[in-house]
mmCIF file of C-alpha atoms and ligand atoms in Angstrom:
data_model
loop_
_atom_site.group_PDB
_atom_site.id
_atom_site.type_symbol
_atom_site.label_atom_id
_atom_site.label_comp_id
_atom_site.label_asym_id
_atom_site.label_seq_id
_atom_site.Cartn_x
_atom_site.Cartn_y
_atom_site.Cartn_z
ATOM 1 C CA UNK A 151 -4.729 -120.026 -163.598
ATOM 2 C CA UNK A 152 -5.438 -117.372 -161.231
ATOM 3 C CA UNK A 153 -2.704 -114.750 -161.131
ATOM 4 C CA UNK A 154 -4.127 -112.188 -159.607
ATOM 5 C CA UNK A 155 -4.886 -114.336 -156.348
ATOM 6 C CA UNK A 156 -3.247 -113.487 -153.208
ATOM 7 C CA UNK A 157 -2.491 -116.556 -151.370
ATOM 8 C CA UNK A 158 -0.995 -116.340 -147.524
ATOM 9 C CA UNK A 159 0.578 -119.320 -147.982
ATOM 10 C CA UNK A 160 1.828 -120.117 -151.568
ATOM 11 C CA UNK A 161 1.257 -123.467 -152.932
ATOM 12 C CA UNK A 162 4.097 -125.875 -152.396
ATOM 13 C CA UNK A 163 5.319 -127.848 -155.752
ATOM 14 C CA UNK A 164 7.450 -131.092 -155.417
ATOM 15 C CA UNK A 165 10.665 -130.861 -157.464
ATOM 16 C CA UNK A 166 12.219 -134.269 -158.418
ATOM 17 C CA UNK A 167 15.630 -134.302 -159.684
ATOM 18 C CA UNK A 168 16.903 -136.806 -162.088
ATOM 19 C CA UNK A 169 20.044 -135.611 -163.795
ATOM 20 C CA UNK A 170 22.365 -137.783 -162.264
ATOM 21 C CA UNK A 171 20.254 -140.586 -164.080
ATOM 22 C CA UNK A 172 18.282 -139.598 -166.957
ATOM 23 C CA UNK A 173 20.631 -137.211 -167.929
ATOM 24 C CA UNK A 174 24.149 -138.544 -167.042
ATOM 25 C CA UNK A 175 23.358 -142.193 -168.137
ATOM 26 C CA UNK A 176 23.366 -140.703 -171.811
ATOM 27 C CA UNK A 177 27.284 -139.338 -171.285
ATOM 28 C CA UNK A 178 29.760 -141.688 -173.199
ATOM 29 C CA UNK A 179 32.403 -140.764 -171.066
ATOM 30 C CA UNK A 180 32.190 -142.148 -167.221
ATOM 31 C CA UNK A 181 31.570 -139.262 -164.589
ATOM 32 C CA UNK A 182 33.522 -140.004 -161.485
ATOM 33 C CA UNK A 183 31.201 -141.505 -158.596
ATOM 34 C CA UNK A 184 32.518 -138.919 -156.404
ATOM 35 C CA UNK A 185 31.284 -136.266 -159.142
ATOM 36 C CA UNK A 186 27.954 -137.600 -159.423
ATOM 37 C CA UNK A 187 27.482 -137.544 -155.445
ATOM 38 C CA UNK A 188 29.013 -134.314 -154.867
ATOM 39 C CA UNK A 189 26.352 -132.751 -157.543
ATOM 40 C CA UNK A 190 23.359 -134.551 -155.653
ATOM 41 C CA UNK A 191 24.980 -133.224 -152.059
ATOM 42 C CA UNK A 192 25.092 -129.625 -154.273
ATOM 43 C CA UNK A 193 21.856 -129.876 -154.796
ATOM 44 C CA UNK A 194 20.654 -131.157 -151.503
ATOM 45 C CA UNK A 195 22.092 -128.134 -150.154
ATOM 46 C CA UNK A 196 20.275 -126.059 -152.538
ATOM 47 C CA UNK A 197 16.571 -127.418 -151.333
ATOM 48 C CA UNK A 198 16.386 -130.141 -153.790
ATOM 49 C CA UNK A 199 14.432 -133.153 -151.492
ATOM 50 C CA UNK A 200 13.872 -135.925 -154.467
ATOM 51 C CA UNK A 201 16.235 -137.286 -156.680
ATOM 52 C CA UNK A 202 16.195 -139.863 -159.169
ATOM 53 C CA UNK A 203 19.308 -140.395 -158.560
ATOM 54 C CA UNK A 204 20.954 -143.624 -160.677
ATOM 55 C CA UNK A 205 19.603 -146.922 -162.262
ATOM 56 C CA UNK A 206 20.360 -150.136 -161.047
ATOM 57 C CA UNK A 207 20.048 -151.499 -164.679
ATOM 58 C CA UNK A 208 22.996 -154.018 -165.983
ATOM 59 C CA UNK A 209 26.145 -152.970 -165.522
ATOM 60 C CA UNK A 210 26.869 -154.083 -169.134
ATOM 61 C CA UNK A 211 24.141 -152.523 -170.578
ATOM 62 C CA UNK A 212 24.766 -149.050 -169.048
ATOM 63 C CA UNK A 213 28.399 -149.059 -167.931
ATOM 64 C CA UNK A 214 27.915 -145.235 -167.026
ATOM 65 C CA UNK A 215 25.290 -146.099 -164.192
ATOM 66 C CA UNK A 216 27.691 -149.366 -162.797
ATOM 67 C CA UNK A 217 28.452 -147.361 -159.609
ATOM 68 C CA UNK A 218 24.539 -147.184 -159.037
ATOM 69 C CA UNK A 219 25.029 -148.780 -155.481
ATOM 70 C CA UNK A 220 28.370 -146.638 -154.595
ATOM 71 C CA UNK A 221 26.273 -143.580 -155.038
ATOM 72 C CA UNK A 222 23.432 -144.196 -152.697
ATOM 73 C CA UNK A 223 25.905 -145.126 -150.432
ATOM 74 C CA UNK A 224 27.951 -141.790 -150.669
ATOM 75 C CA UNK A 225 25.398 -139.371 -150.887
ATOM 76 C CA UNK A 226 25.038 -137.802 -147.554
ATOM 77 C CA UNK A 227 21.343 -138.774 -146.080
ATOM 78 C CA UNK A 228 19.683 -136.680 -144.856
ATOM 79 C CA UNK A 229 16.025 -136.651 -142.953
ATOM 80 C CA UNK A 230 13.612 -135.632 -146.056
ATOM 81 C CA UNK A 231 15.636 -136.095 -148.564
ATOM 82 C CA UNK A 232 14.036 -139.381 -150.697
ATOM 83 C CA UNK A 233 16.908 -141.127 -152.679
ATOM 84 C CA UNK A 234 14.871 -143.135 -155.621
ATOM 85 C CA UNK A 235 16.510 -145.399 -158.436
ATOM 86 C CA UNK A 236 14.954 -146.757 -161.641
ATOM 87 C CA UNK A 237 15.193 -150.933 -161.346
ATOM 88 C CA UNK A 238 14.290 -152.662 -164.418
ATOM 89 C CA UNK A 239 13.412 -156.239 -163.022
ATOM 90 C CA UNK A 240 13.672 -158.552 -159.367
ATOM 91 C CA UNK A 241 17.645 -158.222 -159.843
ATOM 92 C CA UNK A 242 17.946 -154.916 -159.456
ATOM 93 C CA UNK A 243 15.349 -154.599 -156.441
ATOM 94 C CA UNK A 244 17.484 -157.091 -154.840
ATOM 95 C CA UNK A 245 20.644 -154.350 -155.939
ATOM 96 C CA UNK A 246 18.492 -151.332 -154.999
ATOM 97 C CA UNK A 247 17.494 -152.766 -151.745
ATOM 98 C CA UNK A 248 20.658 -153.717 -150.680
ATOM 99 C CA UNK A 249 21.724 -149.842 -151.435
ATOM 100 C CA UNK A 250 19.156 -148.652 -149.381
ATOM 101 C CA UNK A 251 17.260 -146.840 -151.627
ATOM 102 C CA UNK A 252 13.650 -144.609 -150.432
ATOM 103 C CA UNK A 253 11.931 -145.588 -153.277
ATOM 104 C CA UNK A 254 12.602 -147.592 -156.742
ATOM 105 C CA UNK A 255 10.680 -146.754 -159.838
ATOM 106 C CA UNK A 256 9.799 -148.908 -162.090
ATOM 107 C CA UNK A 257 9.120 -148.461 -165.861
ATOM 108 C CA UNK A 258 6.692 -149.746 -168.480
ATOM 109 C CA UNK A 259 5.790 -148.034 -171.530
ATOM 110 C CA UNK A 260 2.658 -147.460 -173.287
ATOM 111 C CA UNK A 261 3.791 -148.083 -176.765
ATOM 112 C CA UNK A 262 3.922 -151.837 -177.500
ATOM 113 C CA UNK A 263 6.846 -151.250 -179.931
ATOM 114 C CA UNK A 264 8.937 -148.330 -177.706
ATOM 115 C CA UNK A 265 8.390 -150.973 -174.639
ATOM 116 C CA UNK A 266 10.087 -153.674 -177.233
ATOM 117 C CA UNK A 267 12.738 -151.783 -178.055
ATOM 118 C CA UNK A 268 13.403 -150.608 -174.310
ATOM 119 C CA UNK A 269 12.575 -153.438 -172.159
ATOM 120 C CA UNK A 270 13.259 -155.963 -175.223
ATOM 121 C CA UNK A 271 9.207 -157.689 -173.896
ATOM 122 C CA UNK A 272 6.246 -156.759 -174.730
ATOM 123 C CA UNK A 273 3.703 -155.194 -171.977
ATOM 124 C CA UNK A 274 2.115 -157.764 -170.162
ATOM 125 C CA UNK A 275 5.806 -159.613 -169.382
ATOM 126 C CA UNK A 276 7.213 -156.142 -168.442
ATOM 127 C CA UNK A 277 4.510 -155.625 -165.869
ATOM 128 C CA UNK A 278 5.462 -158.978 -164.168
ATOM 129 C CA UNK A 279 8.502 -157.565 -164.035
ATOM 130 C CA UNK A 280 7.170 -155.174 -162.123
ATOM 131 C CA UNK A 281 4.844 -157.663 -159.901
ATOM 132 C CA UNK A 282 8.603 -159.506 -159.209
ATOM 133 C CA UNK A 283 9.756 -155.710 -157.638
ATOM 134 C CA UNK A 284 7.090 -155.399 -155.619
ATOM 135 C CA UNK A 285 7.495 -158.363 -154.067
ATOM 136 C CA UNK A 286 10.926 -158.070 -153.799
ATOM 137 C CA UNK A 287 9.761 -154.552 -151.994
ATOM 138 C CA UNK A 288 7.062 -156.405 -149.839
ATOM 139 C CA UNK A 289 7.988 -156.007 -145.824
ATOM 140 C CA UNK A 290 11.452 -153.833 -146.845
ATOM 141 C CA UNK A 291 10.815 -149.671 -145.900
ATOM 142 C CA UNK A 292 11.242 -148.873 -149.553
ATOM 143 C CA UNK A 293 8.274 -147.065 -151.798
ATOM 144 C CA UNK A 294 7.277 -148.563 -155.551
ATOM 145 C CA UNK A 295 6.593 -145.496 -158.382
ATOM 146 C CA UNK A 296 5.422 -147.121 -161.439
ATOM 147 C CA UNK A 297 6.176 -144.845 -164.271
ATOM 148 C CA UNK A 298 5.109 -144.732 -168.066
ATOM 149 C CA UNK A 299 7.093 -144.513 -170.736
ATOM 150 C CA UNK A 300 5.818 -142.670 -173.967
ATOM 151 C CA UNK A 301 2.611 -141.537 -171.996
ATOM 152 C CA UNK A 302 2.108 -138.995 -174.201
ATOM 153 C CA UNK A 303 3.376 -140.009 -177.943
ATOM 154 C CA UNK A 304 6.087 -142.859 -179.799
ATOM 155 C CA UNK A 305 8.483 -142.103 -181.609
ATOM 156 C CA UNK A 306 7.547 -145.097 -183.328
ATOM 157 C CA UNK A 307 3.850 -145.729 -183.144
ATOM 158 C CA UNK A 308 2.976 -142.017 -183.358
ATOM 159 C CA UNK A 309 0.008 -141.080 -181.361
ATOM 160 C CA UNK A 310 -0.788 -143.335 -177.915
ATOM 161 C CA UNK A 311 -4.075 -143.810 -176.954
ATOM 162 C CA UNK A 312 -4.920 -142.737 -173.779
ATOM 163 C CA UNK A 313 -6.149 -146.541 -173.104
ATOM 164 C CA UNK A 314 -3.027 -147.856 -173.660
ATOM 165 C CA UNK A 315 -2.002 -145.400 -170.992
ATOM 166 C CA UNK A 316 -4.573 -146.746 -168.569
ATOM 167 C CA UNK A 317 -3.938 -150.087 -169.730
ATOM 168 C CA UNK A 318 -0.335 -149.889 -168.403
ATOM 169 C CA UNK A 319 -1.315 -147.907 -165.344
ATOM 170 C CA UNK A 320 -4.456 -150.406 -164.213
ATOM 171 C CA UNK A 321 -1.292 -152.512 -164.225
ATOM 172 C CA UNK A 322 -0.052 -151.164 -161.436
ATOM 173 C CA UNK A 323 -2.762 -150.067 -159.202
ATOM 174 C CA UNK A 324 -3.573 -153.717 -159.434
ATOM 175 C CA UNK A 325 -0.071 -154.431 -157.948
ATOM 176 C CA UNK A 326 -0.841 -151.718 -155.748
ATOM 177 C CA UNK A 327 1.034 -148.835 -156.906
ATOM 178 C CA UNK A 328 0.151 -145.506 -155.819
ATOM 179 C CA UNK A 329 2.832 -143.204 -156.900
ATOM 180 C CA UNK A 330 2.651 -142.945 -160.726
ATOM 181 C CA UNK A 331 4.928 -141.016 -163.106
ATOM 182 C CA UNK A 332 3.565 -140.097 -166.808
ATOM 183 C CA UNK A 333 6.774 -139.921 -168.760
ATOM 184 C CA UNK A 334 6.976 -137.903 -171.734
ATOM 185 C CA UNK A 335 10.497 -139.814 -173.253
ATOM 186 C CA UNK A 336 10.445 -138.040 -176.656
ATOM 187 C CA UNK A 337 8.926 -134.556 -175.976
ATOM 188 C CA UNK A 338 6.001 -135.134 -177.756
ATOM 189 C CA UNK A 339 3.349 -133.814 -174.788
ATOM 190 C CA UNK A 340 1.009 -131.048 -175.451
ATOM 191 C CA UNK A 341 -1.475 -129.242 -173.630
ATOM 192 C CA UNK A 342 -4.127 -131.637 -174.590
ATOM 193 C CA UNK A 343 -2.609 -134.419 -174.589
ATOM 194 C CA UNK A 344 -1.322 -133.735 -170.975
ATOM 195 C CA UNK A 345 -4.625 -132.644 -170.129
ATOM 196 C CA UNK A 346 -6.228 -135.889 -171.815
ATOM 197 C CA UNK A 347 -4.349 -138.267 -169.904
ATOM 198 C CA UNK A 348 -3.926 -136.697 -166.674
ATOM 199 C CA UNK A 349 -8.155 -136.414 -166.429
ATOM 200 C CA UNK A 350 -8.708 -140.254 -167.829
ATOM 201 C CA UNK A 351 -6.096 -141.480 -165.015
ATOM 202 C CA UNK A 352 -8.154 -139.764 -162.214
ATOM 203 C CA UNK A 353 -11.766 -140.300 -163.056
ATOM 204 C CA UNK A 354 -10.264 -144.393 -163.419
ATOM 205 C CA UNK A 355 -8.035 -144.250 -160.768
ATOM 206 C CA UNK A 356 -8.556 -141.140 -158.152
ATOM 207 C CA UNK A 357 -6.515 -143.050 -155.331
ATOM 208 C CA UNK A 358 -3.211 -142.349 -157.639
ATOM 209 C CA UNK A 359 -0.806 -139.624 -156.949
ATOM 210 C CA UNK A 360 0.759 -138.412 -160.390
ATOM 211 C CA UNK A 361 4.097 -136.709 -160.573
ATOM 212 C CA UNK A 362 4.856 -135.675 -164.285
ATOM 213 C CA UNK A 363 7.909 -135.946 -166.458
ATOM 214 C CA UNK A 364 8.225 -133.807 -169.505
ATOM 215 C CA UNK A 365 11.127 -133.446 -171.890
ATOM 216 C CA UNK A 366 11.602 -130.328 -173.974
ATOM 217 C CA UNK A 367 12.355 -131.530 -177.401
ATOM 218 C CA UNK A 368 10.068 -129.644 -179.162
ATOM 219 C CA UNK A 369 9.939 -126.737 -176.810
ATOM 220 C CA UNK A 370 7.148 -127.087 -174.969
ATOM 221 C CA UNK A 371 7.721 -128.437 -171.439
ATOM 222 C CA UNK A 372 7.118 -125.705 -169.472
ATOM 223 C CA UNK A 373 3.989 -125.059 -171.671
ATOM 224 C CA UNK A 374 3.349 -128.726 -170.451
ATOM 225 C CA UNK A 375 3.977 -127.887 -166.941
ATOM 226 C CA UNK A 376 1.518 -124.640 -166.834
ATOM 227 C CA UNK A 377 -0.944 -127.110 -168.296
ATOM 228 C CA UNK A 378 -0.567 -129.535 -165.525
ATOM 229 C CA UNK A 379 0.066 -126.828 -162.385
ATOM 230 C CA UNK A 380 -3.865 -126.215 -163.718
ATOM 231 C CA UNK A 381 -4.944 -129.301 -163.445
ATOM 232 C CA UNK A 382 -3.840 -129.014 -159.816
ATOM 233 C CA UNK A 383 -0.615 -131.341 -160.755
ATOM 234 C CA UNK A 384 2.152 -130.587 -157.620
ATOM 235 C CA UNK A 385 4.418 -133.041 -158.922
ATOM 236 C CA UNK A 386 7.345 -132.695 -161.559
ATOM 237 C CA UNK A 387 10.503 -134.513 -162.422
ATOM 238 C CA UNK A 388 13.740 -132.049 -163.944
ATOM 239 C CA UNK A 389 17.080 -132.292 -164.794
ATOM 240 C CA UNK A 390 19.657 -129.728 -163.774
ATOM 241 C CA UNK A 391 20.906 -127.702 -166.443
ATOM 242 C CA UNK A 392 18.587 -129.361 -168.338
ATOM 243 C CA UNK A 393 20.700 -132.593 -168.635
ATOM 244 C CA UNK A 394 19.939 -135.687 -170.637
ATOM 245 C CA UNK A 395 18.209 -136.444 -174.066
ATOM 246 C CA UNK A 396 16.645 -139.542 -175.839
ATOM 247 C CA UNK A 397 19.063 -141.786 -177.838
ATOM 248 C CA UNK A 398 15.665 -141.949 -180.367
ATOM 249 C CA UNK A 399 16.040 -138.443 -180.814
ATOM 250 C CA UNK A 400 19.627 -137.406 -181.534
ATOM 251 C CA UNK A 401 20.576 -133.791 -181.017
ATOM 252 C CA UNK A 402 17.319 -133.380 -179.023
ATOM 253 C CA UNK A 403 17.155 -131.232 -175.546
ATOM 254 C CA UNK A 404 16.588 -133.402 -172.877
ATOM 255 C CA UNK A 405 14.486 -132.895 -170.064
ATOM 256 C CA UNK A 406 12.878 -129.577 -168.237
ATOM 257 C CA UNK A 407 15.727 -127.814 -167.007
ATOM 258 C CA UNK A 408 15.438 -127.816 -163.041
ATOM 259 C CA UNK A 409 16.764 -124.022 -162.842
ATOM 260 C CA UNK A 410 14.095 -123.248 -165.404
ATOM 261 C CA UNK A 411 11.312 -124.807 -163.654
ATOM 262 C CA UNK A 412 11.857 -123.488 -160.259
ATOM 263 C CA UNK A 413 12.225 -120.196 -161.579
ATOM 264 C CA UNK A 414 9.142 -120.774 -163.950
ATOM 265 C CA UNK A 415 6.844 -121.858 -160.661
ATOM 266 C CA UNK A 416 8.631 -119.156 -157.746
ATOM 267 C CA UNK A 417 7.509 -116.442 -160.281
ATOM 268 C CA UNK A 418 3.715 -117.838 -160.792
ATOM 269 C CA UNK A 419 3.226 -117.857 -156.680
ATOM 270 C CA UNK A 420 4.448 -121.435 -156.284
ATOM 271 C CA UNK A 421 6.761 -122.589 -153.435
ATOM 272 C CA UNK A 422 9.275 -125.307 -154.353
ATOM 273 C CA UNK A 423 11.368 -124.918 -151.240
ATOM 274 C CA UNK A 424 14.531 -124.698 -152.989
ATOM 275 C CA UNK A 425 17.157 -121.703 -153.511
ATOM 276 C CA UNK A 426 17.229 -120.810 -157.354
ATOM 277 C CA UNK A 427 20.859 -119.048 -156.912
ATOM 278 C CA UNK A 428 22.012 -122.248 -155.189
ATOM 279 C CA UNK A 429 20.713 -124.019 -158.169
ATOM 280 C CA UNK A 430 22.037 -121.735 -160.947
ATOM 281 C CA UNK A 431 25.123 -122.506 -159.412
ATOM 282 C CA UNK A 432 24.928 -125.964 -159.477
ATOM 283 C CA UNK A 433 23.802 -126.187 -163.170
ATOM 284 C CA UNK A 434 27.112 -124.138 -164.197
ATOM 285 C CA UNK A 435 28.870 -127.079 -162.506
ATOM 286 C CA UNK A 436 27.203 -129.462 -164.301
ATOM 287 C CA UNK A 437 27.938 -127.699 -167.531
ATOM 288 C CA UNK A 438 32.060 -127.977 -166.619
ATOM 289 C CA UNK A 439 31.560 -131.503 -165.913
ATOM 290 C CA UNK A 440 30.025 -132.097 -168.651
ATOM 291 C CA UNK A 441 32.249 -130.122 -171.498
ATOM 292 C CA UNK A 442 29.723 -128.689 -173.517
ATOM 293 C CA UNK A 443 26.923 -126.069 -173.174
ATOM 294 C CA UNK A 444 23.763 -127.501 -171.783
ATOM 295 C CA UNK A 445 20.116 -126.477 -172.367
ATOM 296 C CA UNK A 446 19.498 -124.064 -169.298
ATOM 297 C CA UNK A 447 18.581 -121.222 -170.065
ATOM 298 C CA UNK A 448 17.990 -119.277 -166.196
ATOM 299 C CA UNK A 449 21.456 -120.327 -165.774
ATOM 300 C CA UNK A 450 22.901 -118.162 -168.840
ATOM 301 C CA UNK A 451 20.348 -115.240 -168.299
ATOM 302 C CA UNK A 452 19.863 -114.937 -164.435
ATOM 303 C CA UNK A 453 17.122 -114.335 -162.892
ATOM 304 C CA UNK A 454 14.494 -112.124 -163.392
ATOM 305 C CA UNK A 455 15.376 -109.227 -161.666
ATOM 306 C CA UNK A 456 19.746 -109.685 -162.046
ATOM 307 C CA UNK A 457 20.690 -106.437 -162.411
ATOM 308 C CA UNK A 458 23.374 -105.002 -164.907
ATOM 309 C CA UNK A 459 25.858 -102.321 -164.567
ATOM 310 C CA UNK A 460 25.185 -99.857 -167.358
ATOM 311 C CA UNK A 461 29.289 -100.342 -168.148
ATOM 312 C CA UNK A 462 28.937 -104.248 -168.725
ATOM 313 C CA UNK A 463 26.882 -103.346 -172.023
ATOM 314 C CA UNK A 464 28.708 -101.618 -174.983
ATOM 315 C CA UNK A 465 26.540 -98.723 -176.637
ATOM 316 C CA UNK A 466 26.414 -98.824 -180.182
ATOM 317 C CA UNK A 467 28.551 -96.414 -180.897
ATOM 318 C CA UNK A 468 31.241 -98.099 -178.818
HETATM 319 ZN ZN1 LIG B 638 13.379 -137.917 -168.983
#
């Protein structure tokens, strides 16, 4: 990258938050509905324009994300805002629909065993699932993202090919999929491998737009996001505060902190349209909701250029 270009108009990066799902859906304890919709209003207000916002996945299953419907419906809607949801199968579309959502995403992974243990099917059955969705979508105003899980690694298989990536993906530009999400569930994405995949899905499939999803487990998802800003990648999914984590991976961070992000991409010339004090803000919400210190790391240290009085820092002599 370029830094000593001057641009007249910076480049604009898509922020897509998904701490009300990816992150709260791991909390044990149920966060009020009115909570979860006042923190996606929060962050509405702050410039935020997608959210993953809640998963209409069995209530039984996840109790946490039972009010999936009650959300939508509270959030205040506003023009250019896109309200998504994850649905795992026709029975939540119907759910989803009937909540209005902009867009449902749908999720495969490309790990035979990961998709197993997830989606309790194997591949091929999981992407009819997904060919039930879409034609549960067909002739309703609501947008299809097909995302993949372990795109770049499995905690169980280890290393995944970047044809089993394809494989999953040629599954849904066959349904007709456009919007495509490369998931990195366990924080195993690296330079390479982001690089690897993201160049294999467009010389295959050019017509797809790819929003990416890292998780920094092992430290590296802004690393991961430099990579793909590079590759000329405007798309990224965050979590405020840096909410959420994989139940495969106990103890681990979660995903890209949304604070950290914008701050990462306003400093490199980026524009993400969205108010970083706002979102500091927000995040230190989140972290009182939540009862315990979260992964953010903007939100602790400011921003670049917070000033300090001399008197707020002792001296070592005292
Ligand atoms: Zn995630």
């Amino acid at each position: 990258m370029d830094f000593t270009a001057t641009h007249a108009t910076r480049p604009k990066v898509a922020i897509t938050e998904v701490g009300t799902r990816d992150g709260f859906q791991s909390e044990p304890e149920f966060i009020a509905t009115q909570t979860k919709v006042q923190v996606i209003d929060a962050l509405v207000a702050a410039g935020v324009r997608a959210f993953e916002a809640t998963s209409f996945v069995s209530p039984r299953a996840v109790p946490q994300m039972a009010d999936a419907h009650d959300v939508i419906a509270q959030v205040a809607r506003r023009d250019g805002v896109n309200l998504a949801a994850l649905v795992p199968n026709a029975r939540g579309a119907e759910r989803a629909i009937g909540a209005n959502v902009d867009e449902m995403v749908c999720f495969v992974s490309a790990s035979e065993t990961h998709n197993r243990k997830n989606l309790n099917a194997p591949i091929e059955p999981s992407l009819r699932h997904v060919a039930d969705i879409v034609a549960v979508a067909n002739g309703h105003p609501v947008t299809v993202r097909g995302a993949v899980a372990c795109a770049f690694g499995c905690p169980f298989e280890g290393e995944v090919p970047v044809d089993a990536v394809l494989r999953v993906v040629d599954g849904y530009a066959k349904l007709g999929i456009t919007r495509l999400t490369l998931g990195d569930t366990t924080g195993m994405a690296t330079p390479p491998t982001v690089a690897r995949a993201v160049a294999a899905i467009r010389t295959r499939f050019p017509q797809l737009e790819i929003t990416l999803h890292f998780h920094n487990t092992r430290g590296a998802g802004l690393a991961n996001v430099m990579v793909g800003l590079d590759l000329g990648i405007r798309r990224y999914e965050s979590s405020i505060a840096g909410l959420g984590g994989c139940p495969f991976a106990p103890g681990a961070t979660g995903n890209i902190c949304t604070e950290d992000l914008v701050y990462l991409l306003e400093e490199s010339g980026f524009d993400t349209g969205i108010d970083l004090e706002a979102l500091i803000a927000v995040a230190r919400q989140v972290e009182t909701i939540i009862g315990r210190p979260l992964p953010g790391q903007v939100m602790k240290a400011g921003s670049r250029l917070r000033r300090y009085g001399t008197d707020s820092v002792r001296s070592a002599t005292g």
